[in-house]
Coordinates of C-alpha atoms and ligand atoms in Angstrom, one line a residue:
X1 CA 0.0 0.0 0.0
X2 CA 1.6 3.3 -1.1
X3 CA 1.8 5.6 1.9
X4 CA 1.9 8.7 -0.3
X5 CA -1.7 8.2 -1.3
X6 CA -4.3 10.5 0.4
X7 CA -5.7 8.9 3.5
X8 CA -9.4 7.9 3.8
X9 CA -11.4 6.8 6.8
X10 CA -15.0 5.8 7.2
X11 CA -17.2 3.6 9.4
X12 CA -20.5 1.7 9.4
X13 CA -22.6 0.7 12.4
X14 CA -23.3 -2.9 13.2
X15 CA -26.8 -2.0 14.3
X16 CA -28.8 -4.2 12.0
X17 CA -28.2 -7.7 10.6
X18 CA -28.1 -6.5 7.1
X19 CA -26.9 -3.3 5.3
X20 CA -29.5 -1.6 3.3
X21 CA -29.3 -0.3 -0.2
X22 CA -28.7 3.3 1.0
X23 CA -25.7 2.2 3.1
X24 CA -24.3 0.4 0.0
X25 CA -24.9 3.1 -2.6
X26 CA -24.3 6.1 -0.4
X27 CA -21.1 4.8 1.3
X28 CA -19.8 1.2 0.9
X29 CA -19.6 1.4 -2.9
X30 CA -17.3 4.4 -2.6
X31 CA -15.2 2.6 0.0
X32 CA -14.6 -0.2 -2.5
X33 CA -13.5 2.2 -5.2
X34 CA -11.3 4.3 -2.9
X35 CA -9.2 1.4 -1.8
X36 CA -7.6 1.6 -5.3
X37 CA -6.7 5.3 -5.0
X38 CA -6.3 6.0 -1.3
X39 CA -4.7 4.7 1.8
X40 CA -8.0 3.4 3.2
X41 CA -9.1 2.7 6.7
X42 CA -12.6 1.3 7.2
X43 CA -14.2 0.2 10.4
X44 CA -17.2 -1.4 11.9
X45 CA -18.2 1.2 14.6
X46 CA -19.4 -0.9 17.5
X47 CA -18.7 1.9 20.0
X48 CA -21.2 4.0 18.0
X49 CA -23.7 1.2 18.0
X50 CA -24.2 1.2 21.7
X51 CA -25.5 4.8 21.7
X52 CA -28.8 3.0 21.4
X53 CA -29.7 -0.2 23.3
X54 CA -28.1 -3.4 21.9
X55 CA -28.5 -7.0 22.8
X56 CA -24.9 -8.2 23.5
X57 CA -25.1 -11.4 21.6
X58 CA -26.7 -9.7 18.6
X59 CA -24.2 -6.9 18.6
X60 CA -21.3 -9.5 18.5
X61 CA -23.0 -11.3 15.6
X62 CA -23.9 -8.1 13.8
X63 CA -20.2 -7.0 14.0
X64 CA -19.1 -10.1 12.2
X65 CA -22.0 -9.7 9.8
X66 CA -21.0 -6.1 9.0
X67 CA -17.4 -7.1 8.4
X68 CA -18.5 -10.1 6.2
X69 CA -20.7 -7.8 4.1
X70 CA -17.9 -5.2 3.6
X71 CA -15.7 -8.0 2.3
X72 CA -18.6 -9.4 0.3
X73 CA -19.1 -5.9 -1.3
X74 CA -15.5 -6.0 -2.4
X75 CA -13.2 -4.7 0.3
X76 CA -9.8 -6.4 0.1
X77 CA -7.8 -6.7 3.3
X78 CA -4.6 -6.5 1.2
X79 CA -5.7 -3.1 -0.3
X80 CA -7.3 -1.5 2.7
X81 CA -7.3 -1.7 6.5
X82 CA -10.5 -3.2 7.9
X83 CA -11.1 -3.3 11.6
X84 CA -13.5 -3.1 14.5
X85 CA -13.5 0.2 16.3
X86 CA -13.5 -1.3 19.9
X87 CA -10.3 -3.2 19.0
X88 CA -8.5 0.1 18.9
X89 CA -8.8 1.8 22.3
X90 CA -7.4 5.1 21.1
X91 CA -10.8 6.0 19.7
X92 CA -12.4 6.3 23.1
X93 CA -9.2 8.0 24.5
X94 CA -9.1 10.7 21.8
X95 CA -12.9 11.0 22.0
X96 CA -12.6 12.2 25.6
X97 CA -10.1 14.9 24.6
X98 CA -12.4 16.1 21.8
X99 CA -15.4 16.1 24.2
X100 CA -13.6 18.6 26.3
X101 CA -12.9 20.8 23.3
X102 CA -16.5 20.9 21.9
X103 CA -19.0 23.4 23.0
X104 CA -22.3 22.1 24.4
X105 CA -24.1 24.6 22.1
X106 CA -22.4 23.4 19.0
X107 CA -23.0 19.7 19.8
X108 CA -26.7 20.6 20.4
X109 CA -27.0 21.9 16.9
X110 CA -26.4 18.4 15.3
X111 CA -29.5 17.5 13.5
X112 CA -28.9 13.8 13.5
X113 CA -29.1 13.9 17.3
X114 CA -32.3 15.9 17.2
X115 CA -33.8 13.4 14.7
X116 CA -32.7 10.2 16.4
X117 CA -33.5 11.4 19.9
X118 CA -37.0 12.5 18.7
X119 CA -37.6 9.0 17.4
X120 CA -36.7 7.5 20.8
X121 CA -38.3 10.1 23.0
X122 CA -35.9 12.8 24.3
X123 CA -35.9 11.4 27.8
X124 CA -34.6 8.0 26.7
X125 CA -31.8 9.3 24.5
X126 CA -28.4 8.7 26.0
X127 CA -25.5 11.1 26.6
X128 CA -23.6 8.7 24.3
X129 CA -26.0 9.5 21.4
X130 CA -25.5 13.2 22.1
X131 CA -21.8 13.0 21.9
X132 CA -21.4 10.4 19.2
X133 CA -20.4 13.0 16.6
X134 CA -17.5 13.9 18.9
X135 CA -16.4 10.3 19.0
X136 CA -16.7 10.4 15.2
X137 CA -14.3 13.3 15.2
X138 CA -11.8 11.3 17.1
X139 CA -12.3 8.4 14.7
X140 CA -11.4 10.6 11.7
X141 CA -8.6 12.7 13.2
X142 CA -6.7 9.7 14.7
X143 CA -5.9 8.6 11.1
X144 CA -5.1 12.0 9.8
X145 CA -7.7 11.4 7.1
X146 CA -7.9 13.7 4.1
X147 CA -11.3 12.5 3.0
X148 CA -14.3 10.9 4.6
X149 CA -16.7 9.1 2.2
X150 CA -20.2 9.4 3.6
X151 CA -23.9 10.0 2.7
X152 CA -25.4 13.5 2.8
X153 CA -26.8 12.8 6.3
X154 CA -23.2 12.9 7.7
X155 CA -22.1 16.2 6.1
X156 CA -22.8 18.3 9.3
X157 CA -20.6 15.9 11.4
X158 CA -17.7 16.3 9.0
X159 CA -18.0 20.1 9.2
X160 CA -17.8 19.8 13.0
X161 CA -14.8 17.6 12.6
X162 CA -13.1 20.3 10.5
X163 CA -13.9 23.0 13.1
X164 CA -12.5 20.9 15.9
X165 CA -9.3 19.9 14.0
X166 CA -8.7 23.6 13.4
X167 CA -9.5 24.5 17.0
X168 CA -7.1 21.9 18.3
X169 CA -4.4 22.9 15.9
X170 CA -4.9 26.6 16.7
X171 CA -4.7 26.1 20.4
X172 CA -2.0 23.4 20.7
X173 CA 0.0 23.6 17.4
X174 CA -0.4 21.7 14.2
X175 CA -1.5 18.2 15.1
X176 CA -4.4 17.1 12.9
X177 CA -5.1 17.0 9.2
X178 CA -8.3 18.9 8.4
X179 CA -10.5 16.4 6.5
X180 CA -13.0 17.0 3.7
X181 CA -16.3 15.2 3.2
X182 CA -16.3 13.0 0.1
X183 CA -19.9 12.8 -1.0
X184 CA -20.9 11.4 -4.4
X185 CA -23.8 13.7 -5.3
X186 CA -25.8 11.1 -7.3
X187 CA -26.1 8.6 -4.5
X188 CA -25.8 10.9 -1.5
X189 CA -29.3 10.1 -0.5
X190 CA -31.2 7.0 -1.5
X191 CA -34.8 7.4 -0.7
X192 CA -37.4 5.1 0.9
X193 CA -39.3 3.1 -1.7
X194 CA -42.7 3.7 -0.1
X195 CA -42.0 7.3 1.0
X196 CA -39.6 9.0 -1.4
X197 CA -39.6 12.1 0.7
X198 CA -37.5 10.4 3.4
X199 CA -34.1 8.7 3.2
X200 CA -34.0 4.9 3.2
X201 CA -33.2 4.2 6.8
X202 CA -33.3 1.2 9.2
X203 CA -35.0 3.2 11.9
X204 CA -37.4 5.3 9.9
X205 CA -38.4 3.1 6.9
X206 CA -41.3 0.7 7.0
X207 CA -40.3 -2.8 5.9
X208 CA -41.6 -2.3 2.4
X209 CA -39.6 0.9 2.0
X210 CA -36.2 -0.5 2.7
X211 CA -34.1 -3.0 0.7
X212 CA -32.0 -5.1 3.0
X213 CA -29.1 -6.7 1.1
X214 CA -29.2 -10.0 2.9
X215 CA -32.9 -10.5 2.5
X216 CA -34.1 -13.1 0.0
X217 CA -33.6 -11.5 -3.5
X218 CA -37.2 -12.4 -4.3
X219 CA -38.4 -10.3 -1.4
X220 CA -36.4 -7.3 -2.5
X221 CA -37.5 -7.7 -6.1
X222 CA -41.1 -7.6 -4.9
X223 CA -40.5 -4.4 -3.0
X224 CA -38.9 -2.7 -6.0
X225 CA -41.9 -3.7 -8.2
X226 CA -44.3 -2.1 -5.6
X227 CA -42.3 1.1 -5.1
X228 CA -44.4 4.2 -4.9
X229 CA -44.2 6.4 -8.0
X230 CA -46.7 9.0 -9.2
X231 CA -49.8 9.3 -11.3
X232 CA -47.9 10.2 -14.5
X233 CA -46.5 7.9 -17.1
X234 CA -43.3 9.5 -18.3
X235 CA -39.9 8.1 -17.1
X236 CA -37.9 11.2 -16.4
X237 CA -35.4 12.3 -13.8
X238 CA -37.1 15.1 -11.8
X239 CA -36.4 14.9 -8.1
X240 CA -39.2 17.3 -7.0
X241 CA -41.9 16.4 -9.5
X242 CA -41.1 12.6 -9.7
X243 CA -39.2 11.7 -6.6
X244 CA -40.1 8.0 -6.7
X245 CA -39.1 7.5 -10.4
X246 CA -36.0 9.6 -9.9
X247 CA -34.9 7.4 -6.9
X248 CA -35.4 4.2 -9.1
X249 CA -33.4 5.8 -11.9
X250 CA -30.5 6.7 -9.5
X251 CA -30.4 3.1 -8.2
X252 CA -30.6 1.6 -11.7
X253 CA -27.9 3.9 -13.0
X254 CA -25.5 3.3 -10.2
X255 CA -25.9 -0.5 -10.3
X256 CA -25.4 -0.7 -14.0
X257 CA -23.1 2.2 -14.8
X258 CA -25.7 3.4 -17.5
X259 CA -26.2 7.2 -17.4
X260 CA -29.6 8.5 -16.3
X261 CA -30.3 10.2 -19.7
X262 CA -29.4 6.9 -21.4
X263 CA -32.0 5.2 -19.2
X264 CA -34.6 7.9 -19.9
X265 CA -34.1 7.2 -23.6
X266 CA -34.3 3.5 -23.1
X267 CA -37.6 3.7 -21.3
X268 CA -39.2 6.4 -23.6
X269 CA -42.8 5.4 -24.3
X270 CA -42.6 2.5 -21.8
X271 CA -44.5 2.3 -18.6
X272 CA -43.3 2.4 -15.0
X273 CA -43.9 -1.4 -14.8
X274 CA -41.2 -2.1 -17.4
X275 CA -38.7 0.0 -15.5
X276 CA -39.5 -1.6 -12.2
X277 CA -39.3 -5.2 -13.6
X278 CA -35.9 -4.5 -15.2
X279 CA -34.5 -2.8 -12.1
X280 CA -35.7 -5.7 -9.9
X281 CA -33.7 -8.0 -12.3
X282 CA -30.7 -5.8 -12.2
X283 CA -30.8 -5.7 -8.4
X284 CA -31.1 -9.5 -8.1
X285 CA -28.2 -10.0 -10.5
X286 CA -26.1 -7.7 -8.4
X287 CA -27.1 -8.9 -5.0
X288 CA -26.9 -12.7 -5.6
X289 CA -23.1 -12.8 -5.8
X290 CA -22.8 -10.3 -3.0
X291 CA -24.8 -12.6 -0.7
X292 CA -22.8 -15.6 -1.7
X293 CA -19.4 -13.9 -1.0
X294 CA -20.7 -12.6 2.3
X295 CA -21.9 -16.1 3.3
X296 CA -18.4 -17.5 2.5
X297 CA -16.9 -15.2 5.2
X298 CA -19.7 -16.0 7.6
X299 CA -19.0 -19.7 7.2
X300 CA -15.4 -19.2 8.1
X301 CA -15.3 -17.0 11.3
X302 CA -11.7 -17.9 11.9
X303 CA -10.5 -16.3 8.7
X304 CA -12.9 -13.3 9.3
X305 CA -11.5 -12.8 12.8
X306 CA -7.9 -13.0 11.7
X307 CA -8.6 -10.4 9.0
X308 CA -10.0 -8.1 11.7
X309 CA -7.1 -8.8 14.0
X310 CA -4.6 -7.9 11.4
X311 CA -6.6 -4.8 10.5
X312 CA -6.7 -3.7 14.2
X313 CA -3.0 -4.1 14.5
X314 CA -2.4 -1.9 11.4
X315 CA -4.9 0.7 12.6
X316 CA -3.4 0.8 16.1
X317 CA 0.0 1.6 14.8
X318 CA -1.3 4.8 13.2
X319 CA -3.8 5.7 15.9
X320 CA -1.3 5.3 18.8
X321 CA 1.1 7.7 17.2
X322 CA -1.5 10.4 16.8
X323 CA -2.9 9.9 20.3
X324 CA 0.6 10.1 21.8
X325 CA 1.1 13.4 20.0
X326 CA -2.3 14.8 21.0
X327 CA -1.8 13.8 24.7
X328 CA 1.6 15.5 24.7
X329 CA 0.2 18.7 23.1
X330 CA -2.7 18.8 25.7
X331 CA -0.1 18.6 28.5
X332 CA -0.6 15.1 29.9
X333 CA 2.4 13.8 31.8
X334 CA 3.9 10.8 29.9
X335 CA 3.6 7.5 31.8
X336 CA 6.9 5.9 32.6
X337 CA 7.2 2.2 31.6
Ligands
AQP1 N1 -30.4 6.5 2.5 C1 -29.1 6.7 2.4 N2 -28.6 7.1 1.3 C2 -27.3 7.3 1.2 N3 -26.4 7.0 2.2 C3 -26.9 6.5 3.3 N4 -26.3 6.2 4.5 C4 -27.2 5.7 5.3 N5 -28.4 5.8 4.8 C5 -28.3 6.3 3.5 C6 -24.8 6.2 4.7 O1 -24.4 4.9 5.1 C7 -23.2 5.0 5.9 C8 -23.3 4.1 7.1 O2 -24.2 4.7 8.0 P1 -24.4 4.3 9.5 O3 -23.7 3.1 9.8 O4 -24.4 5.5 10.4 O5 -25.9 3.8 9.2 P2 -27.1 4.5 9.7 O6 -26.9 6.0 9.5 O7 -27.3 4.0 11.1 O8 -28.1 4.0 8.7 P3 -29.5 4.4 8.8 O9 -30.3 3.4 8.1 O10 -29.6 5.9 8.3 O11 -29.7 4.3 10.3 P4 -30.7 5.1 11.2 O12 -32.0 4.9 10.7 O13 -30.4 4.5 12.6 O14 -30.2 6.5 11.1 C9 -23.1 6.5 6.2 O15 -22.0 7.0 5.4 C10 -24.4 7.1 5.8 O16 -24.2 8.4 5.3

């Protein structure tokens, strides 16, 4: 792995058994591409997962499932560093330092917290959920990442990361790289199939609105065929006038590599049914080998765990160096060994 490549860091939560199509198209797909061009660090963020209640056995199983899906999607442990967040204790350690540098007011402005805590009822939301963007800041800064590939919903957190990196550097001297969000416009937000006004999301979407990658392909094909569209007939990309059709065109275009205008031409004069039937087939053709590859890793937990152990070792080497420098800058007395 060439170390002169720009560094990239991103994470995904093991909060559900299966990734959904929004996670894949908005984030994981970019991760796979960027391992060719970047020095890439990707992690399963189990520390973030416990910001909402988790069953311990399920969390452990979902962590392996998430790693297997990332490998199934095309991450290659020889071309990127794949690890589990809790295997690298420096995340929580730098997280504390960043907590002490973040204003309560600026943390309160994070819309993801407002949305997620509203869903749970404000009284039940944890302090961990409130401060998770600050842990995310530590995640990114530990690796001196230049770019962070995420969906649009994470843009505000990356802006906060930039502010905090600059604040720390200003106060204590140059320590952290100031990262930039890497958001692919076309797939920044994949919408719910039943309610194209909201993003596809495991907590907000009804079962028919979300495509889970590990579901039976037949089930997903059915959901695509019954996606909500509009009362018109024309297949045209128009996010405000035709949000449902536009969402289907985005998914179709990304999975096949065909341009949206090419697809508009292809379906000129054809009905919505034809588009949905073809997209269902495109999806099944893509997801079938993905599921098979994921299953191979799930069937061999020893190999999976050893990939994650090697990843954690590589990640720790970088994270420990950054943490030591940050601790020194803050004024912590070095421990004598
Ligand atoms: N609908 C989406 N379109 C594009 N990108 C999306 N992402 C999530 N939903 C969409 C991106 O997926 C990455 C992993 O995010 P995560 O692990 O934080 O997953 P999440 O946000 O918990 O996923 P959900 O479904 O959105 O969960 P809830 O409902 O709990 O909020 C991120 O890069 C994210 O941008």
